[in-house]
Amino acid sequence: TSACGEVDPDDPTALAECLTGSGHAGLWRVDEQGLPAYQLTVDHRCDPAGQHWSPRPRPQGNPIHALGNGRGLMAMARSSGAVELYSQDRGHQWSTMEDDWIDPLDESWPVQLGGGFSWVADGDVVRSTRFADLGTDVASRQQLRMFGVGYHRTVTTLDDDLVVDRVTYAPDHEARALVAEVTVRNLGWRPRTVGLVEVWDVDRHQVKVALLTSDLASDGLTDNIERQRRELQRNTVDTLSWRSSERTAVVHTETLERRLADRLTPGEVDEYPDDLFLTVLSADEPDAVWLADDELWADGPERPVPQTAAGEGSAADRELTRDGWGQHGLLAIRVPVTLTGGGSHTVRFAFGYAPGGADPAPSVQALRDEGSGLLGRTMASWRDRLVWAAFPGLPSAAALQRELAWSTYNVEAVTGYDELRGLRFVGQGGSYRYIHGLDGALGDFALFTEALTLVDPALASETLRFSLAQQHAPSRDDAGRYPYATTGVGTFSDVGLYNQRSDVYEVLPWKIASYLAETRDPDLLDEVVPYWPSDLGESGTVLDHLRRTEDYLEGELGFGSGGMIAMGSGDYADGVLNLTDEPTSPGGTSSTYNAAFAVHGFPLLADVLQPVDAELADRVRAVGDGQRQAYEDAWLGEIYARGFADNGAPMAPELLFVEPQVLAILAGLTDTSRTDDLLALIDERLETSIGAVSTAPLEETGPVGGVDQPQIGGVWPVANAWVTEAYARSDADRGWDSLVRNTLFTHAETFPDLWYGIWTGPDSFYGPDADRPGEADAHLATALTDYPALNAHLHTSPLRALQGVLGVRGTADGLTIDPHVPTETYDVRWPRLRLWSRPDGIGGTWTPVGGGAAVLRVTLPSGLRGGPVSVWVDGAQAPVVVEDDVAMLEVSLRAGEPLVFELGG
C-alpha cells in the first residue's frame, strides 16, 4: 500500500495512482473518469476493519459514503449495498433507510432494506445484487464495490455468464432524484432473458431532536430514541400508486392529525412530506410492479430475497393504501431484459422526491429528456468543480492531490436545501445531522464558507445567508440573537444549554468579509434575508443583519473580564465553562477565542463596509481594535489564556489550548521570538502523528502510578488548519509536514484497521495515546461513535489549510498571494482561482463574482527577486510596483470572467 505515482506539474487534474492511505477496508483507485474512488473490499459482517466501537449493545459497522450533487440532493451508500436517500428540505429525514433492528418490545416492525439494488429473476430463481444478501463466504469475490465521486457502483457476478453492473449516482441536475444505470451482461454464447427488478424500500424516518443520543448516558437510550422516531409514523397513511402510462410509481404520505397550519409554518417534524417516486427513464417497458411489502412477503418482519419476484406480476394501473406505521411501502419495478450471446443491455431508473409538494411528473420528464449521457455529463462536471493540486517532489504529493479533490467533492456532497428560505447550505453533517437532527453551530457554517468561496461562491453565499436567516426577528424580545443549531422545519434548538453561544457573532461577520473580499460580489450586502421565524414575514438585507449582529454583540452579549467579548453560554468549544471553579456568568466570563475571531475578521469587515455604512464600519473597527488590545493583555508569560472568569482569574491556566496560540500568531500579535517559542511548545506538548490535539497540560505531569498521563483534547481538524498555516508562515517545511499529518491518508496509515478515517470520518479523533487511539470522541451527549462519518469539518479543513500555506486571502481592495510551501514548482486549481509557480515565474487566473478595480499582491519566487519583473494581465503587458519582494498589480476585473496574470523576468 505504499505504491504511489508522481504528480504532473503541468496538469494537476491528472490524478496519480496512489495506494497510500488505503487502510485495510479496501484500496484507493483512479476511476474511468480520472476521479478518486475507493474500492471497498471489507465484509463488515465478519471483518473488524469494517466495524467500529460504540456504547450501543449491538455491533456497529456497515461503512458509509456520501452521494450528493451540491444542489440539495443527498444520499448515503452502505457497505451492505443499501442506498439511503436523505432530505433536509423540510427537516432532517430519510426517505429510505436501512434498518435491520427487530425491537424485542415489538417485533412486528419489519426490516427495512434501504434501496439502490437489483433483484434478478432468472427462471423461477431470484438473486440479489445487495451485498448483504450474498454469503460471507463468497460476497467479496462475487461483487466489486466502489465509492466514487457522486456514485456507488457494484459489479455482481450472479453466475458464470451473468453480470450486473449498476451505478447509482447523484446527477448534475435540479431534479431531486438519484439515477441508477443498470447494465446486465451475458458472458455466455446462448441468448437468455431475465427480469431486472429495481428495488427501493421506502422508510420515512424523521430525525426529531433528542438531547442525549448516546448509550453512554444510560443503557438502551438509543433504542428508546429509535422507538420514538418510529412512533411518528403512526400519524401517517401512505397512498401507493402505479401509473403505467408514465412508468412511474408514487408514494403519497398524509399526516392524519396536523399541528402546523401549512408548509411554511416552522415545526419540529415534517407534516407535509413530499411525494416519492420510482420511474423507468429508459424506453424499457415493465412487466411487473410491486408497491408494498405484503405483495412480496407473506408475513413476518424478516425480508429475505423474495422468490415471488420471479412469478406472475402486473404492470396495470393500480392504487392501494397502507398505514405509515411499519413502513410497508416498497417500490419495485421489473423490466424484462433479453440478451444475445455476449450481449448487454442498460436500463435507467430514477428514485427521488418532488420538492415543494409538487407533482413528480415534471422531474421525471426532465430526467428522461437528459437521455443516456447524463452519467457522463455528471462525471465531467465534477472534474471542473474540484480542487486539484500538484506539488511535485514534495512528500505525499500524490496522496494529497487525491485528498484535496476527494475533500472538495465531500463538502459539496453534504449540501442541504431549506424549502422555507429557498437556500442551499453546507452544515456540519456527521452525527449532529444524521443522529441528533441538528446541523451544527452557525459559527461552523461560516467557517465552511472559507473552503467554499473559491470552489462554489454561490454555495458559499447561500450558506452565509442561511446562517443569517436564523437570526431572531426585530419584533422578538431576543431580537438579533442567533440560536445554537438549526433543526426540524425552519426551527432551532439550543439543546438546553447554549442559548447564547457567542462565537457566531464574530465568525459569521468575519467570513462574510472574507467572502466579499475574495469574490468582489457586489450584491451580497443588498440580498434580502428573512429573520427567524420565517412565518413572521420579517426580513432585512445582509447589511441589516450585520447591524443587528453588531448591536447584539455590543449590547446583550457584551464584554467580560479583561475587556474581551463575553463567553455567553459557551463559545466555539462547547462546555468550556466547566473548565474553572472560579465564578462564571454569561456576561462576565470572557473568551480569548471570541477576541481572536474579532481581531482577524473585524478590520477587514470595517474596510469592506466603509463605503456603504461608515457608521457601522467605525463601530466594527472599534471593537476589533479593542479586542486586539485585550488579546495582547491575555498573555500569561508563556501562553495566551483560554479566557477569564468573572473575577479576572484565567481559565484553566494549567492547560495549553492550541487555538489562542496559533490565532495570535496569525493575527500578528507575536514577534519572531514569541512565535518560535509558542510553536515549539505546541510541537512538544500537543503534536501527534495525526495532528495536534486541542488541549494538554502545560507542564509535563509525569507518570501517575507508573502510567504516563495522556493529552486531554482530541485532534480537531477545524483547529489544525490554523496550526498548519501558523507553522507554514514560520517554516515552509514544518507547514507542509503539518498539512500532510492532518489528512485522512495519514490517519489511515496510522490506524489502518479503522474504516472511518480512510475516506470519511467524524469532526474529531482521539489522540494516539488515548484508550481508543484514533477513534471518534465518545461523549455523553453526542453520538459520534454511533455515526463516525460524513462530517464536513474533516473535508473543509484541508482546503482551508491549503489556502493558508499558499497565503491566498482577500483584502479590502483585492487579493493577496503569499506562498509558504517548500517548493517553487507547483500548480493548484480551484474552480475560481488557478495559481501556478516556477522559480522564475508565477501566475494564474482569478474569476471573481463581481467586477471593478482591484489590487493583486503576489510574493515573488526566488528567481524574480532583486531583478526586473515583467507582468502580463489578460495577455497585455501591465505596470507593476515591487516592494520587499511583493509585486503589486492594479487590475480591472470583469464579473464572472477570468483575469489571467503572469509575472516573469
Coordinates of N, CA and C in Angstrom, one line a residue, residues 295-458:
E295 N -47.0 -7.5 -0.8 CA -47.2 -8.0 -2.1 C -46.1 -9.0 -2.5
L296 N -45.0 -9.0 -1.6 CA -43.8 -9.8 -1.9 C -43.6 -10.8 -0.8
W297 N -43.9 -10.4 0.4 CA -43.6 -11.3 1.6 C -45.0 -11.6 2.3
A298 N -45.2 -12.8 2.7 CA -46.5 -13.2 3.2 C -46.6 -12.6 4.7
D299 N -45.6 -12.9 5.5 CA -45.7 -12.4 6.9 C -44.3 -12.4 7.5
G300 N -44.3 -11.9 8.7 CA -43.0 -11.8 9.5 C -42.2 -10.6 9.1
P301 N -41.4 -10.1 10.1 CA -40.6 -8.9 9.9 C -39.4 -9.1 9.0
E302 N -38.9 -10.4 8.9 CA -37.7 -10.6 8.1 C -38.0 -10.5 6.7
R303 N -37.0 -10.1 5.9 CA -37.3 -9.9 4.4 C -36.1 -10.5 3.6
P304 N -36.2 -11.8 3.4 CA -35.2 -12.5 2.6 C -35.5 -12.1 1.1
V305 N -34.6 -12.5 0.2 CA -34.8 -12.2 -1.2 C -36.1 -12.9 -1.6
P306 N -37.1 -12.2 -2.1 CA -38.4 -12.8 -2.4 C -38.4 -13.5 -3.7
Q307 N -38.6 -14.8 -3.6 CA -38.7 -15.6 -4.9 C -40.0 -15.3 -5.6
T308 N -40.9 -14.6 -4.9 CA -42.2 -14.2 -5.6 C -41.9 -13.2 -6.7
A309 N -40.8 -12.6 -6.7 CA -40.5 -11.6 -7.7 C -40.2 -12.2 -9.1
A310 N -40.1 -13.5 -9.1 CA -39.9 -14.2 -10.4 C -41.3 -14.7 -11.0
G311 N -42.3 -14.6 -10.2 CA -43.6 -15.1 -10.6 C -44.4 -14.1 -11.5
E312 N -45.7 -14.4 -11.7 CA -46.5 -13.5 -12.4 C -46.7 -12.2 -11.7
G313 N -46.7 -11.2 -12.5 CA -46.9 -9.8 -11.9 C -47.7 -9.0 -12.9
S314 N -48.1 -7.8 -12.4 CA -49.0 -6.9 -13.1 C -48.3 -5.6 -13.2
A315 N -48.4 -5.0 -14.4 CA -47.9 -3.6 -14.6 C -49.1 -2.7 -15.0
A316 N -50.3 -3.2 -14.6 CA -51.5 -2.3 -14.9 C -51.6 -1.3 -13.8
D317 N -52.3 -0.2 -14.1 CA -52.5 0.9 -13.1 C -53.2 0.4 -11.9
R318 N -52.8 0.9 -10.7 CA -53.5 0.5 -9.5 C -53.1 1.4 -8.4
E319 N -53.8 1.4 -7.3 CA -53.6 2.2 -6.2 C -54.0 1.5 -4.9
L320 N -53.2 1.6 -3.9 CA -53.5 0.9 -2.6 C -53.1 1.8 -1.5
T321 N -53.6 1.5 -0.3 CA -53.3 2.3 0.9 C -52.7 1.4 2.0
R322 N -51.8 1.9 2.7 CA -51.1 1.2 3.8 C -50.9 2.2 5.0
D323 N -51.0 1.7 6.2 CA -50.6 2.5 7.3 C -49.2 2.9 7.3
G324 N -48.9 4.1 7.7 CA -47.5 4.5 7.7 C -46.7 3.8 8.8
W325 N -47.3 3.4 9.9 CA -46.6 2.7 10.9 C -46.2 1.3 10.4
G326 N -44.9 1.0 10.5 CA -44.4 -0.2 9.9 C -43.7 0.0 8.6
Q327 N -43.9 1.1 8.0 CA -43.3 1.5 6.7 C -43.4 0.4 5.7
H328 N -44.6 0.1 5.3 CA -44.9 -1.0 4.4 C -44.7 -0.7 2.9
G329 N -44.5 0.6 2.6 CA -44.3 0.9 1.2 C -43.0 0.3 0.7
L330 N -43.0 -0.3 -0.5 CA -41.8 -0.8 -1.1 C -42.1 -0.7 -2.6
L331 N -41.2 0.0 -3.3 CA -41.4 0.2 -4.7 C -40.4 -0.7 -5.5
A332 N -40.9 -1.5 -6.3 CA -40.1 -2.5 -7.1 C -40.7 -2.6 -8.5
I333 N -39.9 -2.4 -9.5 CA -40.3 -2.4 -10.9 C -39.5 -3.4 -11.6
R334 N -40.1 -4.4 -12.3 CA -39.4 -5.4 -13.0 C -39.5 -5.1 -14.5
V335 N -38.3 -5.2 -15.1 CA -38.2 -5.0 -16.6 C -37.6 -6.2 -17.2
P336 N -38.3 -6.8 -18.2 CA -37.7 -8.0 -18.9 C -36.5 -7.6 -19.8
V337 N -35.4 -8.3 -19.7 CA -34.2 -8.0 -20.4 C -33.8 -9.2 -21.2
T338 N -33.8 -9.1 -22.5 CA -33.4 -10.2 -23.4 C -32.0 -9.9 -23.9
L339 N -31.1 -10.8 -23.7 CA -29.7 -10.7 -24.1 C -29.2 -11.7 -25.1
T340 N -28.5 -11.2 -26.1 CA -27.9 -12.1 -27.1 C -26.6 -12.7 -26.5
G341 N -26.1 -13.7 -27.1 CA -24.8 -14.2 -26.6 C -23.7 -13.1 -26.7
G342 N -23.1 -12.9 -25.5 CA -22.1 -11.9 -25.4 C -22.6 -10.5 -25.4
G343 N -24.0 -10.3 -25.3 CA -24.6 -9.0 -25.4 C -24.8 -8.4 -24.0
S344 N -25.3 -7.2 -24.0 CA -25.6 -6.5 -22.8 C -26.7 -5.5 -23.1
H345 N -27.4 -5.0 -22.0 CA -28.4 -4.1 -22.1 C -28.4 -3.2 -20.8
T346 N -28.7 -1.9 -21.0 CA -28.7 -1.0 -19.9 C -30.1 -0.4 -19.7
V347 N -30.6 -0.5 -18.4 CA -31.8 0.1 -18.1 C -31.6 1.2 -17.1
R348 N -32.2 2.3 -17.3 CA -32.0 3.5 -16.4 C -33.3 3.8 -15.6
F349 N -33.1 3.9 -14.3 CA -34.2 4.2 -13.3 C -33.9 5.5 -12.6
A350 N -34.9 6.1 -12.0 CA -34.7 7.3 -11.1 C -35.6 7.1 -9.9
F351 N -35.0 7.4 -8.7 CA -35.8 7.4 -7.4 C -35.5 8.7 -6.7
G352 N -36.6 9.3 -6.3 CA -36.4 10.6 -5.6 C -37.7 11.2 -5.0
Y353 N -37.7 12.5 -4.8 CA -38.8 13.1 -4.3 C -39.1 14.4 -5.1
A354 N -40.3 14.9 -5.0 CA -40.7 16.1 -5.7 C -40.8 17.2 -4.7
P355 N -39.8 18.1 -4.6 CA -39.7 19.1 -3.6 C -40.9 20.1 -3.7
G356 N -41.2 20.7 -2.6 CA -42.2 21.8 -2.6 C -43.6 21.2 -2.7
G357 N -43.8 19.9 -2.5 CA -45.2 19.4 -2.6 C -45.6 19.2 -4.1
A358 N -44.7 19.2 -5.0 CA -45.0 19.2 -6.4 C -45.4 17.8 -6.9
D359 N -46.0 17.8 -8.1 CA -46.2 16.5 -8.8 C -44.8 16.0 -9.3
P360 N -44.5 14.7 -9.2 CA -43.2 14.2 -9.7 C -43.1 14.3 -11.2
A361 N -44.2 14.4 -11.9 CA -44.1 14.2 -13.4 C -43.1 15.1 -14.1
P362 N -43.1 16.4 -13.8 CA -42.1 17.3 -14.4 C -40.6 16.9 -14.2
S363 N -40.3 16.4 -12.9 CA -39.0 16.0 -12.6 C -38.6 14.7 -13.5
V364 N -39.6 13.8 -13.5 CA -39.4 12.6 -14.3 C -39.1 12.9 -15.8
Q365 N -39.9 13.8 -16.3 CA -39.7 14.2 -17.7 C -38.4 14.9 -18.0
A366 N -38.0 15.7 -17.1 CA -36.7 16.4 -17.2 C -35.6 15.4 -17.2
L367 N -35.6 14.4 -16.4 CA -34.6 13.4 -16.3 C -34.6 12.6 -17.6
R368 N -35.8 12.2 -18.1 CA -35.8 11.5 -19.4 C -35.3 12.3 -20.5
D369 N -35.5 13.6 -20.5 CA -35.0 14.4 -21.6 C -33.5 14.4 -21.6
E370 N -32.8 14.2 -20.5 CA -31.4 14.2 -20.4 C -30.8 13.0 -21.2
G371 N -31.5 12.0 -21.4 CA -31.0 10.9 -22.2 C -30.0 10.0 -21.5
S372 N -29.3 9.2 -22.3 CA -28.3 8.3 -21.7 C -27.0 8.9 -21.4
G373 N -26.8 10.1 -21.7 CA -25.5 10.8 -21.5 C -25.4 11.5 -20.2
L374 N -26.4 11.3 -19.3 CA -26.4 12.1 -18.1 C -25.3 11.7 -17.1
L375 N -25.0 10.4 -17.0 CA -23.9 10.0 -16.2 C -22.5 10.6 -16.6
G376 N -22.3 10.5 -17.9 CA -21.0 11.1 -18.4 C -20.9 12.6 -18.2
R377 N -22.0 13.3 -18.4 CA -22.0 14.7 -18.2 C -21.8 15.1 -16.7
T378 N -22.4 14.2 -15.9 CA -22.2 14.5 -14.4 C -20.8 14.3 -14.0
M379 N -20.2 13.2 -14.5 CA -18.8 13.0 -14.1 C -17.9 14.1 -14.7
A380 N -18.1 14.5 -15.9 CA -17.3 15.6 -16.5 C -17.5 16.9 -15.7
S381 N -18.7 17.2 -15.2 CA -18.9 18.4 -14.4 C -18.1 18.4 -13.2
W382 N -17.9 17.2 -12.5 CA -17.2 17.1 -11.3 C -15.7 17.5 -11.5
R383 N -15.2 17.1 -12.6 CA -13.7 17.5 -12.9 C -13.5 19.0 -12.8
D384 N -14.5 19.7 -13.2 CA -14.4 21.2 -13.2 C -14.8 21.8 -11.8
R385 N -15.3 21.0 -10.9 CA -15.8 21.5 -9.6 C -14.9 21.2 -8.5
L386 N -13.8 20.5 -8.7 CA -12.9 20.0 -7.6 C -11.7 20.9 -7.5
V387 N -11.0 20.8 -6.4 CA -9.7 21.4 -6.2 C -8.6 20.4 -6.6
W388 N -7.7 20.8 -7.5 CA -6.6 20.0 -8.0 C -5.3 20.6 -7.6
A389 N -4.4 19.8 -7.2 CA -3.1 20.4 -6.7 C -1.9 19.5 -7.0
A390 N -0.9 20.0 -7.7 CA 0.3 19.2 -7.9 C 1.5 19.9 -7.3
F391 N 2.1 19.3 -6.3 CA 3.4 19.8 -5.7 C 4.5 18.8 -6.0
P392 N 5.0 18.7 -7.2 CA 6.0 17.7 -7.5 C 7.2 17.7 -6.6
G393 N 7.7 16.5 -6.2 CA 8.9 16.4 -5.4 C 8.6 16.5 -3.9
L394 N 7.5 16.9 -3.5 CA 7.2 17.0 -2.0 C 6.7 15.7 -1.5
P395 N 6.9 15.4 -0.2 CA 6.4 14.2 0.4 C 4.9 14.1 0.3
S396 N 4.4 12.9 -0.1 CA 3.0 12.6 -0.1 C 2.2 13.5 -1.1
A397 N 2.9 14.0 -2.1 CA 2.2 14.9 -3.1 C 1.0 14.3 -3.8
A398 N 1.2 13.0 -4.2 CA 0.1 12.3 -4.9 C -1.1 12.0 -4.0
A399 N -0.8 11.6 -2.7 CA -1.9 11.3 -1.8 C -2.6 12.6 -1.4
L400 N -1.9 13.7 -1.3 CA -2.5 15.0 -1.0 C -3.4 15.4 -2.2
Q401 N -2.9 15.2 -3.4 CA -3.6 15.6 -4.6 C -5.0 14.9 -4.6
R402 N -5.0 13.6 -4.3 CA -6.2 12.8 -4.2 C -7.1 13.4 -3.1
E403 N -6.5 13.6 -2.0 CA -7.3 14.0 -0.8 C -8.0 15.4 -1.1
L404 N -7.3 16.3 -1.7 CA -7.9 17.6 -1.9 C -9.1 17.5 -2.9
A405 N -8.9 16.7 -3.9 CA -10.1 16.5 -4.8 C -11.2 15.8 -4.1
W406 N -10.9 14.8 -3.4 CA -11.9 14.0 -2.6 C -12.6 14.9 -1.6
S407 N -11.9 15.7 -0.9 CA -12.5 16.6 0.1 C -13.4 17.6 -0.5
T408 N -13.0 18.1 -1.7 CA -13.9 19.1 -2.3 C -15.2 18.4 -2.7
Y409 N -15.2 17.2 -3.2 CA -16.4 16.5 -3.5 C -17.3 16.3 -2.3
N410 N -16.6 15.9 -1.2 CA -17.4 15.5 0.0 C -18.0 16.7 0.7
V411 N -17.4 17.9 0.6 CA -18.0 19.1 1.1 C -19.3 19.4 0.4
E412 N -19.2 19.3 -1.0 CA -20.4 19.6 -1.8 C -21.5 18.6 -1.7
A413 N -21.0 17.3 -1.4 CA -22.0 16.2 -1.4 C -23.0 16.3 -0.2
V414 N -22.6 17.0 0.9 CA -23.5 17.1 2.0 C -24.2 18.4 2.0
T415 N -24.4 19.0 0.8 CA -25.1 20.3 0.7 C -26.6 20.0 0.9
G416 N -27.2 20.7 1.9 CA -28.6 20.6 2.1 C -29.4 21.8 1.4
Y417 N -30.7 21.7 1.5 CA -31.5 22.7 0.9 C -32.7 23.0 1.9
D418 N -33.0 24.2 2.1 CA -34.0 24.6 3.0 C -35.2 25.2 2.2
E419 N -36.4 24.5 2.2 CA -37.5 25.0 1.4 C -38.0 26.3 1.9
L420 N -38.0 26.6 3.2 CA -38.6 27.8 3.7 C -37.9 29.0 3.3
R421 N -36.5 28.9 3.2 CA -35.7 30.1 2.7 C -35.3 30.0 1.3
G422 N -35.4 28.8 0.7 CA -35.0 28.7 -0.7 C -33.5 28.8 -0.9
L423 N -32.8 28.3 0.1 CA -31.3 28.4 0.1 C -30.6 27.0 0.3
R424 N -29.5 26.8 -0.4 CA -28.7 25.7 -0.1 C -27.7 26.1 1.0
F425 N -27.1 25.1 1.6 CA -26.1 25.3 2.7 C -25.3 24.1 3.0
V426 N -24.1 24.3 3.5 CA -23.3 23.2 4.0 C -23.2 23.3 5.5
G427 N -23.8 22.3 6.2 CA -23.8 22.3 7.6 C -22.7 21.3 8.1
Q428 N -22.7 21.0 9.4 CA -21.7 20.2 9.9 C -21.8 18.7 9.5
G429 N -23.1 18.2 9.4 CA -23.2 16.8 9.0 C -22.9 15.9 10.1
G430 N -22.4 14.7 9.8 CA -22.0 13.7 10.8 C -23.1 13.4 11.7
S431 N -22.8 13.0 12.9 CA -23.8 12.5 13.9 C -24.7 13.7 14.3
Y432 N -24.2 14.9 14.2 CA -25.0 16.1 14.6 C -26.3 16.1 13.7
R433 N -26.1 15.9 12.4 CA -27.2 15.9 11.5 C -28.0 14.6 11.5
Y434 N -27.3 13.5 11.3 CA -28.0 12.3 11.0 C -28.4 11.5 12.2
I435 N -27.9 11.8 13.4 CA -28.4 11.2 14.6 C -29.1 12.2 15.5
H436 N -28.5 13.4 15.7 CA -29.1 14.3 16.6 C -30.3 15.0 15.9
G437 N -30.3 15.2 14.6 CA -31.3 16.0 14.0 C -31.0 17.5 14.1
L438 N -29.7 17.8 14.4 CA -29.2 19.2 14.4 C -28.3 19.4 13.3
D439 N -27.9 20.6 13.0 CA -26.9 20.8 11.9 C -25.8 21.7 12.4
G440 N -25.2 21.4 13.5 CA -24.0 22.1 13.9 C -24.3 23.5 14.3
A441 N -23.3 24.2 14.9 CA -23.4 25.6 15.3 C -23.2 26.5 14.1
L442 N -23.8 27.7 14.1 CA -23.7 28.6 13.0 C -22.3 29.1 12.7
G443 N -21.5 29.2 13.8 CA -20.1 29.6 13.5 C -19.4 28.6 12.6
D444 N -19.8 27.3 12.8 CA -19.2 26.2 11.9 C -19.6 26.5 10.5
F445 N -20.9 26.8 10.3 CA -21.4 27.1 8.9 C -20.5 28.2 8.2
A446 N -20.2 29.2 9.0 CA -19.4 30.3 8.5 C -18.0 29.8 8.1
L447 N -17.4 29.0 9.0 CA -16.0 28.5 8.7 C -16.0 27.6 7.4
F448 N -17.1 26.9 7.2 CA -17.1 26.1 6.0 C -17.0 27.0 4.7
T449 N -17.6 28.2 4.8 CA -17.6 29.0 3.6 C -16.1 29.4 3.2
E450 N -15.2 29.4 4.2 CA -13.8 29.7 3.8 C -13.3 28.7 2.8
A451 N -13.7 27.4 2.9 CA -13.3 26.4 2.0 C -14.1 26.5 0.7
L452 N -15.3 27.1 0.7 CA -16.2 27.0 -0.4 C -16.1 28.2 -1.3
T453 N -15.6 29.3 -0.9 CA -15.6 30.6 -1.6 C -14.9 30.5 -3.0
L454 N -13.8 29.9 -3.0 CA -13.0 29.7 -4.3 C -13.5 28.5 -5.1
V455 N -14.4 27.7 -4.5 CA -14.9 26.5 -5.1 C -16.2 26.7 -5.7
D456 N -17.2 27.2 -4.9 CA -18.5 27.5 -5.4 C -19.0 28.7 -4.6
P457 N -18.7 29.9 -5.1 CA -19.1 31.1 -4.4 C -20.6 31.2 -4.2
A458 N -21.4 30.7 -5.1 CA -22.8 30.8 -4.9 C -23.3 30.0 -3.7

